[in-house]
Short mmCIF file of C-alpha atoms and ligand atoms in Angstrom, two decimals:
data_model
loop_
_atom_site.label_atom_id
_atom_site.label_comp_id
_atom_site.label_asym_id
_atom_site.label_seq_id
_atom_site.Cartn_x
_atom_site.Cartn_y
_atom_site.Cartn_z
CA MET A 1 -7.75 -17.91 13.24
CA ASP A 2 -4.25 -18.43 11.83
CA PRO A 3 -1.87 -17.28 14.64
CA SER A 4 0.59 -15.99 12.02
CA ILE A 5 -2.03 -13.61 10.63
CA SER A 6 -2.99 -12.47 14.15
CA ALA A 7 0.72 -11.85 14.81
CA LEU A 8 0.85 -9.69 11.70
CA PHE A 9 -1.61 -7.22 13.24
CA SER A 10 -0.91 -7.56 16.95
CA PRO A 11 2.58 -8.98 17.51
CA LYS A 12 3.73 -9.25 21.12
CA SER A 13 7.33 -8.83 20.02
CA ILE A 14 9.15 -7.71 16.86
CA ALA A 15 12.67 -8.29 15.59
CA VAL A 16 13.90 -5.92 12.86
CA VAL A 17 16.63 -7.70 10.93
CA GLY A 18 18.75 -5.22 9.02
CA ALA A 19 17.95 -2.45 11.50
CA SER A 20 20.35 0.31 10.52
CA ARG A 21 22.27 3.00 12.37
CA THR A 22 21.96 5.37 9.44
CA PRO A 23 18.97 7.73 9.23
CA GLY A 24 17.38 7.56 5.79
CA LYS A 25 18.08 3.84 5.36
CA ILE A 26 14.99 1.64 5.31
CA GLY A 27 16.13 -0.43 8.32
CA TYR A 28 16.50 2.76 10.35
CA GLU A 29 13.19 4.33 9.33
CA ILE A 30 11.23 1.18 10.17
CA MET A 31 12.77 1.13 13.65
CA ALA A 32 12.03 4.84 14.07
CA ASN A 33 8.40 4.35 13.03
CA ILE A 34 7.85 1.40 15.35
CA LEU A 35 9.25 3.37 18.28
CA GLY A 36 7.77 6.74 17.29
CA TYR A 37 4.20 5.50 16.72
CA GLY A 38 4.09 4.07 20.23
CA TYR A 39 4.26 0.30 19.83
CA GLY A 40 3.99 -1.19 23.32
CA GLY A 41 5.43 -4.70 22.76
CA ARG A 42 9.06 -5.85 22.87
CA LEU A 43 11.31 -4.60 20.06
CA TYR A 44 14.64 -6.17 19.09
CA PRO A 45 16.87 -4.62 16.41
CA VAL A 46 19.07 -7.24 14.76
CA ASN A 47 22.40 -6.17 13.25
CA PRO A 48 25.68 -8.06 13.78
CA THR A 49 27.78 -4.91 13.63
CA ALA A 50 25.82 -2.62 15.98
CA SER A 51 25.41 -2.66 19.76
CA GLU A 52 22.32 -0.45 19.87
CA ILE A 53 20.03 1.37 17.45
CA LEU A 54 17.87 4.33 18.50
CA GLY A 55 18.70 3.48 22.10
CA VAL A 56 17.50 -0.13 21.84
CA LYS A 57 19.90 -3.03 22.47
CA CYS A 58 20.87 -4.86 19.30
CA TYR A 59 21.30 -8.61 18.71
CA PRO A 60 23.49 -10.25 16.07
CA LYS A 61 20.82 -12.78 15.04
CA VAL A 62 17.16 -13.48 15.76
CA SER A 63 18.24 -16.72 17.45
CA SER A 64 20.34 -14.76 19.96
CA ILE A 65 17.30 -12.76 21.22
CA PRO A 66 16.49 -13.91 24.79
CA GLY A 67 12.64 -13.77 24.50
CA GLU A 68 10.06 -15.08 22.04
CA VAL A 69 9.70 -13.30 18.70
CA ASP A 70 6.29 -13.06 17.00
CA MET A 71 7.12 -10.90 13.98
CA VAL A 72 10.35 -10.58 12.03
CA VAL A 73 10.77 -7.57 9.77
CA VAL A 74 13.43 -8.48 7.19
CA SER A 75 15.25 -5.54 5.64
CA VAL A 76 18.47 -7.05 4.29
CA PRO A 77 19.52 -7.55 0.65
CA SER A 78 17.54 -10.35 -1.06
CA LYS A 79 20.49 -12.79 -1.17
CA SER A 80 20.53 -12.91 2.67
CA VAL A 81 16.79 -13.38 3.22
CA VAL A 82 16.66 -17.21 3.20
CA GLU A 83 19.35 -17.35 5.87
CA VAL A 84 17.42 -14.87 8.07
CA ILE A 85 14.19 -16.84 7.62
CA GLU A 86 15.95 -20.07 8.60
CA ASP A 87 17.33 -18.47 11.76
CA ALA A 88 13.97 -16.89 12.72
CA GLY A 89 12.06 -20.07 11.88
CA LYS A 90 14.23 -22.13 14.22
CA VAL A 91 13.18 -19.99 17.20
CA GLY A 92 9.48 -20.09 16.35
CA ALA A 93 8.81 -16.67 14.80
CA LYS A 94 5.23 -16.63 13.51
CA VAL A 95 5.36 -14.18 10.62
CA ALA A 96 8.05 -12.53 8.48
CA LEU A 97 7.60 -9.21 6.69
CA VAL A 98 10.06 -9.36 3.83
CA ILE A 99 10.68 -5.74 2.86
CA SER A 100 13.50 -6.62 0.43
CA SER A 101 13.05 -6.33 -3.32
CA GLY A 102 14.87 -8.49 -5.86
CA PHE A 103 12.53 -11.48 -6.22
CA LYS A 104 9.79 -12.45 -8.68
CA GLU A 105 9.28 -8.83 -9.78
CA VAL A 106 12.75 -8.97 -11.39
CA GLY A 107 12.43 -12.56 -12.60
CA ASN A 108 13.93 -14.18 -9.50
CA ALA A 109 10.94 -16.44 -8.77
CA SER A 110 13.05 -19.36 -7.52
CA LEU A 111 14.54 -17.31 -4.67
CA GLU A 112 11.04 -16.16 -3.70
CA GLU A 113 9.82 -19.77 -3.67
CA GLU A 114 12.76 -20.81 -1.53
CA VAL A 115 11.94 -18.09 1.03
CA VAL A 116 8.35 -19.31 1.33
CA ARG A 117 9.36 -23.00 1.41
CA LYS A 118 11.83 -22.32 4.20
CA ALA A 119 9.34 -20.26 6.21
CA ARG A 120 6.56 -22.81 5.79
CA SER A 121 8.88 -25.61 6.93
CA TYR A 122 8.90 -23.85 10.32
CA GLY A 123 5.19 -22.97 10.28
CA MET A 124 6.01 -19.33 9.63
CA ARG A 125 4.03 -17.19 7.14
CA VAL A 126 5.56 -14.57 4.86
CA LEU A 127 4.18 -11.17 3.91
CA GLY A 128 5.79 -9.87 0.72
CA PRO A 129 8.50 -9.79 -0.45
CA ASN A 130 8.88 -6.31 -1.97
CA ILE A 131 6.75 -4.46 0.60
CA PHE A 132 6.85 -1.33 2.75
CA GLY A 133 5.40 -2.98 5.85
CA VAL A 134 2.31 -3.08 8.01
CA VAL A 135 0.32 -0.63 10.12
CA TYR A 136 -2.37 -1.60 12.63
CA THR A 137 -3.53 1.45 14.55
CA PRO A 138 -5.31 -0.33 17.46
CA SER A 139 -1.93 -1.93 18.39
CA ARG A 140 -0.06 1.35 17.72
CA LEU A 141 1.94 -0.68 15.21
CA ASN A 142 3.66 1.14 12.37
CA ALA A 143 6.22 -1.37 11.07
CA SER A 144 6.67 0.43 7.78
CA PHE A 145 8.88 2.95 6.09
CA GLY A 146 5.87 5.08 5.17
CA PRO A 147 4.64 8.20 6.98
CA ARG A 148 4.40 7.82 10.73
CA ASN A 149 1.35 9.54 12.17
CA VAL A 150 -1.41 7.54 10.57
CA ILE A 151 -4.85 8.49 11.90
CA PRO A 152 -6.82 5.70 13.59
CA GLY A 153 -10.19 4.91 12.01
CA GLY A 154 -12.28 2.24 10.36
CA ILE A 155 -10.66 1.61 6.94
CA ALA A 156 -8.30 -1.31 6.38
CA PHE A 157 -6.22 -0.63 3.27
CA ILE A 158 -4.48 -3.51 1.50
CA THR A 159 -2.13 -2.44 -1.26
CA GLN A 160 -0.22 -4.39 -3.86
CA SER A 161 1.68 -1.28 -4.84
CA GLY A 162 4.45 -0.03 -2.60
CA ALA A 163 5.25 3.53 -3.56
CA LEU A 164 1.62 4.30 -4.38
CA GLY A 165 0.59 2.73 -1.08
CA ILE A 166 3.06 4.92 0.82
CA ALA A 167 1.85 8.00 -1.05
CA LEU A 168 -1.77 7.17 -0.25
CA MET A 169 -0.82 6.66 3.38
CA GLY A 170 0.37 10.26 3.33
CA MET A 171 -2.85 11.33 1.66
CA THR A 172 -4.96 9.71 4.39
CA ILE A 173 -3.15 11.87 6.94
CA VAL A 174 -3.67 15.11 5.01
CA GLU A 175 -7.31 14.27 4.25
CA LYS A 176 -7.93 13.10 7.83
CA ILE A 177 -9.03 9.65 6.70
CA GLY A 178 -8.85 7.23 9.63
CA VAL A 179 -7.48 3.73 9.08
CA SER A 180 -7.44 0.59 11.17
CA SER A 181 -4.73 -0.96 9.07
CA ILE A 182 -2.47 -0.58 6.06
CA VAL A 183 -0.95 -3.76 4.66
CA SER A 184 1.58 -3.78 1.85
CA VAL A 185 1.29 -7.19 0.16
CA GLY A 186 3.86 -6.73 -2.63
CA ASN A 187 4.56 -9.94 -4.53
CA LYS A 188 2.08 -11.97 -2.40
CA ALA A 189 4.38 -14.99 -2.38
CA ASP A 190 2.52 -16.47 0.60
CA ILE A 191 0.05 -14.28 2.51
CA GLU A 192 -2.46 -12.89 0.08
CA ASP A 193 -5.61 -10.82 0.05
CA ALA A 194 -7.92 -13.69 1.01
CA ASP A 195 -5.92 -14.43 4.20
CA LEU A 196 -6.16 -10.79 5.20
CA LEU A 197 -9.85 -10.56 4.32
CA GLU A 198 -10.63 -13.50 6.59
CA TYR A 199 -8.89 -11.77 9.48
CA LEU A 200 -10.25 -8.28 8.83
CA ALA A 201 -13.82 -9.58 8.49
CA GLU A 202 -13.70 -10.47 12.18
CA ASP A 203 -11.74 -7.40 13.27
CA PRO A 204 -14.05 -5.09 15.26
CA ASN A 205 -11.82 -2.09 14.47
CA THR A 206 -12.28 -2.47 10.71
CA LYS A 207 -15.52 -1.20 9.16
CA VAL A 208 -14.51 -1.24 5.47
CA ILE A 209 -11.77 -3.05 3.54
CA LEU A 210 -10.18 -1.17 0.64
CA ILE A 211 -7.87 -3.03 -1.76
CA TYR A 212 -5.55 -1.69 -4.44
CA LEU A 213 -5.33 -4.81 -6.59
CA GLU A 214 -3.23 -5.68 -9.60
CA GLY A 215 -3.91 -9.41 -9.67
CA VAL A 216 -4.67 -12.39 -7.43
CA ASN A 217 -2.94 -15.78 -7.36
CA ASP A 218 -6.01 -17.83 -6.46
CA GLY A 219 -9.02 -16.10 -8.00
CA ARG A 220 -11.55 -18.70 -6.87
CA ARG A 221 -10.53 -18.45 -3.22
CA PHE A 222 -10.47 -14.65 -3.36
CA ILE A 223 -14.03 -14.49 -4.71
CA LYS A 224 -15.31 -17.15 -2.28
CA VAL A 225 -13.81 -15.42 0.76
CA ALA A 226 -14.83 -11.95 -0.45
CA SER A 227 -18.46 -12.99 -0.91
CA GLU A 228 -18.55 -14.22 2.68
CA VAL A 229 -16.84 -11.08 3.99
CA VAL A 230 -19.28 -8.67 2.26
CA THR A 231 -22.13 -10.11 4.31
CA LYS A 232 -20.35 -8.56 7.32
CA LYS A 233 -18.63 -5.45 5.94
CA PRO A 234 -18.02 -3.77 2.59
CA ILE A 235 -15.03 -4.41 0.34
CA VAL A 236 -13.98 -1.67 -2.09
CA VAL A 237 -11.49 -2.49 -4.86
CA ILE A 238 -9.43 -0.31 -7.19
CA LYS A 239 -8.36 -2.72 -9.93
CA ALA A 240 -5.22 -1.67 -11.76
CA GLY A 241 -4.33 -3.03 -15.19
CA ARG A 242 -7.74 -2.40 -16.73
CA THR A 243 -6.33 -1.95 -20.22
CA GLU A 244 -3.98 -4.10 -22.30
CA VAL A 245 -1.07 -1.74 -21.76
CA GLY A 246 -1.95 -1.39 -18.08
CA ALA A 247 -1.92 -5.20 -17.73
CA LYS A 248 1.60 -5.29 -19.22
CA ALA A 249 2.71 -2.64 -16.72
CA VAL A 250 1.31 -4.80 -13.89
CA ALA A 251 3.42 -7.78 -15.02
CA SER A 252 6.62 -5.79 -14.74
CA HIS A 253 5.58 -4.16 -11.45
CA THR A 254 4.70 -7.00 -9.07
CA GLY A 255 4.92 -9.95 -11.44
CA SER A 256 1.13 -10.53 -11.16
CA LEU A 257 -1.22 -11.44 -13.96
CA ALA A 258 -3.73 -8.61 -14.34
CA GLY A 259 -6.27 -10.98 -15.95
CA ASN A 260 -9.22 -10.25 -18.15
CA VAL A 261 -10.95 -7.02 -17.17
CA ILE A 262 -14.46 -8.30 -17.94
CA VAL A 263 -13.89 -11.48 -15.93
CA TYR A 264 -12.76 -9.41 -12.95
CA LYS A 265 -15.69 -7.00 -13.25
CA VAL A 266 -18.28 -9.76 -13.36
CA ALA A 267 -16.65 -11.74 -10.56
CA PHE A 268 -16.38 -8.65 -8.35
CA SER A 269 -20.00 -7.68 -8.75
CA GLN A 270 -21.18 -11.25 -8.14
CA ALA A 271 -19.11 -11.33 -4.97
CA GLY A 272 -20.67 -8.02 -3.85
CA ILE A 273 -17.41 -6.07 -4.13
CA LEU A 274 -17.73 -2.33 -4.81
CA GLN A 275 -15.49 -1.27 -7.68
CA ALA A 276 -13.94 2.19 -7.65
CA ASN A 277 -12.74 3.78 -10.88
CA ASP A 278 -9.94 5.72 -9.28
CA VAL A 279 -8.13 6.44 -6.05
CA GLU A 280 -10.30 9.45 -5.20
CA GLU A 281 -13.53 7.50 -5.59
CA ALA A 282 -12.12 4.56 -3.62
CA PHE A 283 -11.34 6.74 -0.61
CA ASP A 284 -14.60 8.71 -0.93
CA ILE A 285 -16.61 5.50 -0.83
CA SER A 286 -14.53 3.93 1.94
CA ARG A 287 -14.68 7.00 4.16
CA THR A 288 -18.46 7.17 3.73
CA LEU A 289 -19.07 3.50 4.44
CA ALA A 290 -16.72 3.58 7.44
CA ASN A 291 -18.21 6.63 9.13
CA ILE A 292 -21.97 6.64 8.85
CA PRO A 293 -24.73 4.14 9.59
CA PRO A 294 -26.46 2.25 6.75
CA PRO A 295 -29.63 3.71 5.11
CA THR A 296 -32.82 2.94 7.03
CA SER A 297 -34.94 2.83 3.85
CA GLU A 298 -34.63 3.10 0.05
CA ARG A 299 -35.84 6.71 0.18
CA LEU A 300 -33.01 9.20 -0.29
CA VAL A 301 -33.78 12.90 0.07
CA VAL A 302 -31.57 15.64 -1.37
CA VAL A 303 -31.61 19.10 0.25
CA THR A 304 -29.88 21.81 -1.77
CA ASN A 305 -29.60 25.59 -1.81
CA GLY A 306 -28.63 25.51 -5.50
CA GLY A 307 -30.84 24.20 -8.33
CA GLY A 308 -27.95 23.40 -10.70
CA ALA A 309 -26.05 21.42 -8.10
CA GLY A 310 -29.32 19.58 -7.39
CA VAL A 311 -29.55 18.59 -11.06
CA LEU A 312 -25.96 17.33 -11.07
CA VAL A 313 -26.52 15.08 -8.05
CA THR A 314 -29.76 13.80 -9.59
CA ASP A 315 -27.77 12.78 -12.68
CA THR A 316 -25.03 11.09 -10.70
CA LEU A 317 -27.53 9.26 -8.50
CA ALA A 318 -29.42 8.07 -11.59
CA GLU A 319 -26.15 6.78 -13.06
CA HIS A 320 -25.76 4.75 -9.88
CA GLY A 321 -29.27 3.31 -10.14
CA ILE A 322 -30.96 5.62 -7.62
CA SER A 323 -34.10 7.52 -8.64
CA LEU A 324 -35.37 10.19 -6.32
CA THR A 325 -39.01 10.02 -5.26
CA THR A 326 -41.05 12.94 -3.90
CA PRO A 327 -40.35 13.73 -0.26
CA PRO A 328 -42.86 12.49 2.34
CA PRO A 329 -45.66 15.14 2.52
CA PRO A 330 -45.19 15.88 6.27
CA LEU A 331 -41.52 16.68 5.56
CA ALA A 332 -42.40 18.98 2.66
CA GLU A 333 -44.92 20.78 4.90
CA GLN A 334 -42.38 21.33 7.68
CA ILE A 335 -39.70 22.60 5.30
CA ARG A 336 -42.23 24.90 3.58
CA LYS A 337 -42.35 26.96 6.81
CA LEU A 338 -38.56 27.63 6.59
CA VAL A 339 -38.17 28.58 2.94
CA PRO A 340 -39.27 31.35 0.54
CA PRO A 341 -42.50 30.73 -1.42
CA PHE A 342 -40.55 30.11 -4.64
CA ALA A 343 -38.63 27.15 -3.13
CA SER A 344 -39.14 23.74 -4.75
CA LEU A 345 -40.41 21.01 -2.46
CA ALA A 346 -39.81 18.18 -4.90
CA ASN A 347 -36.74 15.96 -4.52
CA PRO A 348 -34.14 17.56 -4.61
CA ILE A 349 -35.71 19.97 -2.15
CA ASP A 350 -34.37 23.35 -3.32
CA VAL A 351 -34.39 25.58 -0.24
CA THR A 352 -33.00 28.42 -2.48
CA GLY A 353 -29.97 30.65 -2.25
CA MET A 354 -31.91 32.93 0.13
CA ILE A 355 -32.01 30.40 2.97
CA SER A 356 -30.28 31.38 6.22
CA ASN A 357 -27.47 29.33 7.81
CA GLU A 358 -29.83 28.10 10.56
CA ASN A 359 -32.65 27.16 8.22
CA TYR A 360 -30.35 25.29 5.85
CA VAL A 361 -29.25 23.17 8.81
CA ASN A 362 -32.83 22.88 10.08
CA SER A 363 -33.97 21.60 6.69
CA LEU A 364 -31.28 18.91 6.76
CA LEU A 365 -32.26 17.91 10.29
CA LEU A 366 -35.98 17.74 9.42
CA ALA A 367 -35.12 15.42 6.52
CA LEU A 368 -32.94 13.26 8.77
CA ASN A 369 -35.70 13.06 11.40
CA ASP A 370 -38.44 12.00 9.00
CA PRO A 371 -39.14 8.31 9.68
CA GLU A 372 -39.70 7.53 5.99
CA VAL A 373 -36.38 9.00 4.88
CA GLY A 374 -33.55 6.47 4.72
CA ALA A 375 -30.63 8.80 3.96
CA VAL A 376 -29.96 12.47 3.26
CA LEU A 377 -27.65 14.17 0.81
CA GLY A 378 -27.06 17.82 1.61
CA VAL A 379 -25.78 20.06 -1.18
CA TYR A 380 -24.56 23.52 -0.27
CA CYS A 381 -23.30 26.19 -2.67
CA GLN A 382 -21.48 29.06 -1.02
CA THR A 383 -23.35 32.36 -1.37
CA ALA A 384 -22.82 35.84 0.05
CA VAL A 385 -25.83 35.41 2.39
CA THR A 386 -24.56 32.21 4.00
CA ASP A 387 -21.38 31.19 5.74
CA PRO A 388 -20.09 27.62 5.24
CA THR A 389 -18.07 27.59 8.46
CA MET A 390 -21.13 28.69 10.44
CA ILE A 391 -23.30 26.08 8.75
CA ALA A 392 -20.72 23.42 9.61
CA GLY A 393 -20.56 24.62 13.22
CA ILE A 394 -24.34 24.70 13.73
CA LEU A 395 -24.77 21.29 12.10
CA ILE A 396 -22.04 19.68 14.18
CA SER A 397 -23.36 21.06 17.47
CA LYS A 398 -26.95 20.01 16.68
CA ILE A 399 -25.90 16.51 15.69
CA ARG A 400 -23.72 16.29 18.78
CA GLU A 401 -26.73 17.31 20.93
CA VAL A 402 -28.71 14.30 19.70
CA GLY A 403 -25.80 11.90 20.22
CA GLY A 404 -24.68 11.51 16.58
CA LEU A 405 -26.18 10.44 13.28
CA SER A 406 -28.71 7.62 13.29
CA LYS A 407 -28.97 7.54 9.49
CA PRO A 408 -26.58 8.45 6.68
CA LEU A 409 -25.82 12.05 5.84
CA ALA A 410 -23.29 13.00 3.15
CA LEU A 411 -22.61 16.55 2.10
CA ALA A 412 -21.30 18.49 -0.89
CA PHE A 413 -19.91 21.88 0.10
CA ILE A 414 -19.07 23.77 -3.07
CA GLY A 415 -17.26 27.08 -3.06
CA GLY A 416 -14.13 28.93 -2.04
CA GLU A 417 -11.58 28.93 0.76
CA GLU A 418 -14.15 28.87 3.62
CA THR A 419 -15.97 25.86 2.20
CA TYR A 420 -12.70 23.89 2.31
CA MET A 421 -12.32 24.83 5.96
CA ALA A 422 -15.87 23.66 6.58
CA ILE A 423 -15.23 20.42 4.66
CA ARG A 424 -12.24 19.62 6.90
CA ARG A 425 -14.23 20.34 10.03
CA LEU A 426 -17.18 18.20 8.94
CA ASN A 427 -14.94 15.32 7.90
CA ASP A 428 -13.09 15.57 11.21
CA PHE A 429 -16.43 15.25 12.96
CA GLY A 430 -17.29 12.17 10.88
CA ILE A 431 -19.75 13.51 8.29
CA PRO A 432 -18.40 12.64 4.83
CA THR A 433 -18.22 15.96 3.01
CA PHE A 434 -16.93 16.57 -0.51
CA PRO A 435 -16.10 19.63 -2.63
CA THR A 436 -18.23 18.60 -5.64
CA PRO A 437 -21.85 17.45 -5.99
CA GLU A 438 -20.86 14.39 -8.04
CA ARG A 439 -18.42 13.06 -5.45
CA ALA A 440 -20.95 13.41 -2.64
CA ALA A 441 -23.68 11.76 -4.73
CA ALA A 442 -21.42 8.86 -5.73
CA ALA A 443 -20.39 8.38 -2.10
CA ILE A 444 -23.92 8.14 -0.73
CA ALA A 445 -24.96 6.00 -3.72
CA SER A 446 -22.25 3.48 -2.75
CA MET A 447 -24.14 2.78 0.47
CA TYR A 448 -27.19 1.74 -1.53
CA SER A 449 -25.05 -0.27 -3.97
CA TYR A 450 -23.46 -2.09 -1.05
CA MET A 451 -26.87 -2.82 0.53
CA ARG A 452 -28.20 -4.23 -2.74
CA MET A 453 -25.13 -6.30 -3.54
CA ARG A 454 -24.96 -7.68 -0.01
CA ASN A 455 -28.63 -8.69 -0.15
CA ASN A 456 -28.02 -10.49 -3.46
CA VAL A 457 -24.99 -12.30 -2.08
CA MET A 458 -26.92 -13.32 1.04
CA LEU A 459 -29.78 -14.63 -1.06
CA ARG A 460 -27.37 -16.68 -3.17
CA LEU A 461 -25.60 -18.05 -0.09
CA LYS A 462 -28.99 -19.02 1.36
CA GLU A 463 -29.92 -20.81 -1.87
CA VAL A 464 -26.63 -22.72 -1.81
CA LEU A 465 -27.22 -23.73 1.82
CA ASN A 466 -30.78 -24.88 1.08
CA ALA A 467 -29.83 -26.77 -2.11
N1 ACO B 501 21.47 -9.52 9.46
C1 ACO B 501 21.37 -8.40 10.19
N2 ACO B 501 21.78 -7.19 9.75
C2 ACO B 501 22.30 -7.13 8.52
C3 ACO B 501 22.43 -8.26 7.70
C4 ACO B 501 21.98 -9.50 8.22
N3 ACO B 501 22.05 -10.63 7.50
N4 ACO B 501 22.98 -7.88 6.53
C5 ACO B 501 23.17 -6.54 6.61
N5 ACO B 501 22.77 -6.10 7.82
C6 ACO B 501 22.80 -4.73 8.33
C7 ACO B 501 23.81 -3.85 7.67
O1 ACO B 501 25.04 -3.84 8.37
C8 ACO B 501 23.13 -2.49 7.68
O2 ACO B 501 23.33 -1.83 8.90
P1 ACO B 501 24.07 -0.40 8.96
O3 ACO B 501 23.35 0.49 7.99
O4 ACO B 501 23.90 0.04 10.39
O5 ACO B 501 25.48 -0.68 8.56
C9 ACO B 501 21.67 -2.83 7.59
O6 ACO B 501 21.52 -4.18 8.01
C10 ACO B 501 21.10 -2.73 6.18
O7 ACO B 501 21.88 -3.53 5.32
P2 ACO B 501 22.49 -2.98 3.94
O8 ACO B 501 23.34 -4.05 3.36
O9 ACO B 501 23.12 -1.65 4.16
O10 ACO B 501 21.20 -2.86 3.05
P3 ACO B 501 20.40 -1.60 2.57
O11 ACO B 501 19.76 -0.91 3.72
O12 ACO B 501 21.17 -0.78 1.65
O13 ACO B 501 19.25 -2.34 1.72
C11 ACO B 501 17.13 -3.34 1.59
C12 ACO B 501 18.48 -3.36 2.26
C13 ACO B 501 16.39 -2.05 1.98
C14 ACO B 501 16.31 -4.49 2.05
C15 ACO B 501 17.34 -3.36 0.04
O14 ACO B 501 18.09 -4.49 -0.29
C16 ACO B 501 16.07 -3.42 -0.74
O15 ACO B 501 15.56 -4.47 -1.07
N6 ACO B 501 15.50 -2.25 -1.03
C17 ACO B 501 14.21 -2.13 -1.68
C18 ACO B 501 13.13 -2.17 -0.63
C19 ACO B 501 11.81 -1.82 -1.23
O16 ACO B 501 11.72 -0.82 -1.95
N7 ACO B 501 10.79 -2.64 -0.99
C20 ACO B 501 9.51 -2.45 -1.62
C21 ACO B 501 8.79 -1.42 -0.91
S1 ACO B 501 7.52 -0.75 -1.76
C22 ACO B 501 8.13 0.47 -2.76
O17 ACO B 501 8.22 0.26 -3.89
C23 ACO B 501 8.45 1.73 -2.11
#
């Protein structure tokens, strides 16, 4: 494993060059986040005109720091970056996070190349430039100027966009989406997605890798590495620049080439990468894949208290290549005892709007316990005879009693204020729950898509090995 990439996620010591005394300046906010999020390693602010920042002793240069420095966060104007890299390189820093803008994205490619050349001459790797930083929750590292209290979890999020990345960081906090890591890659002058994928594939804290991608420098390497990574864990990509005008916008944003949309699509599906159409879908899929176990069989059962919502999920599942087969007869017989005589015991199983809170939950649990069922999608429409918060409470305590989920369960809770409270509670507990039937169906379908794509990739890799 490249020690520079390891240092990016778990540095033993960090120097912040351009650490500022002024709240609101980037060099101040990065310092405040590193301290405030609870980083336990050594931290050295570097600023020639300050004696201390946020109570931490300051140094005029990286080379005047008494101990070793693993990571250097560079937050000084672009014209000073080469000089900082030279100084940090001389004392053996492993990785530099160049926050500064003013490089290739504004046509200054030669300065960007010089930064990388200089760093490489000392064996140092560069993340950026034009980035907001890095978060790695297992190390309590938040070396960014994004929101501070990121929630630990299983999603590693790599983003080529800065402001959007920061905004989505905030969204993960509000939506209670747990992340292992957030990496802003910016102009990708040196470290790029493939380097990070190689590391994250082996990272036990990362269950799913989500990438906001505008373009890649080395497409062949990206696809080769990605197809190896998907045999271990899923990769979800939101590809920006899908249209001609979007591609032009990409060029002026990070200086990347957005490439041909069809070429990307084909390459992604061959590599087993899940493609999300938008930000919402990307996080829905990632949260689902990160939180629940894989399906134990092809057979997906839908349990709903609303016929219309059942039809909508059937449509969405069909659009994702999943056709519902009749439920196993023993399951239908058990559920029959809980529901009115006019209930439908096909798939979706429509337990009707008359079902009680307890029996809605019991129906879900019976489906989950059936050995032939591989995954369950629960669809709940709020009615006057049921209470979404009670359903959530009963379900959580029953699943807790049996030690957690042993097969996938995703839920759609559709309704008013109380359903949103229930959704938050269920997501907090780790059951992916969505406010619309389509989102829940697409999320559970992604598990099957991943399984199929991974199997195809593994078959192809086997063929290559045997050839
Ligand atoms: N070594 C150490 N300290 C230095 C050096 C140096 N070579 N040069 C300046 N400093 C100090 C300054 O004295 C200052 O400290 P003070 O505020 O206590 O006086 C501090 O470092 C910052 O230097 P400034 O010259 O004030 O620079 P400023 O903070 O205004 O800007 C920055 C620096 C943030 C890197 C800016 O040039 C820049 O590139 N901004 C854009 C960053 C960005 O948006 N990146 C992309 C993120 S993603 C997105 O789009 C959101």
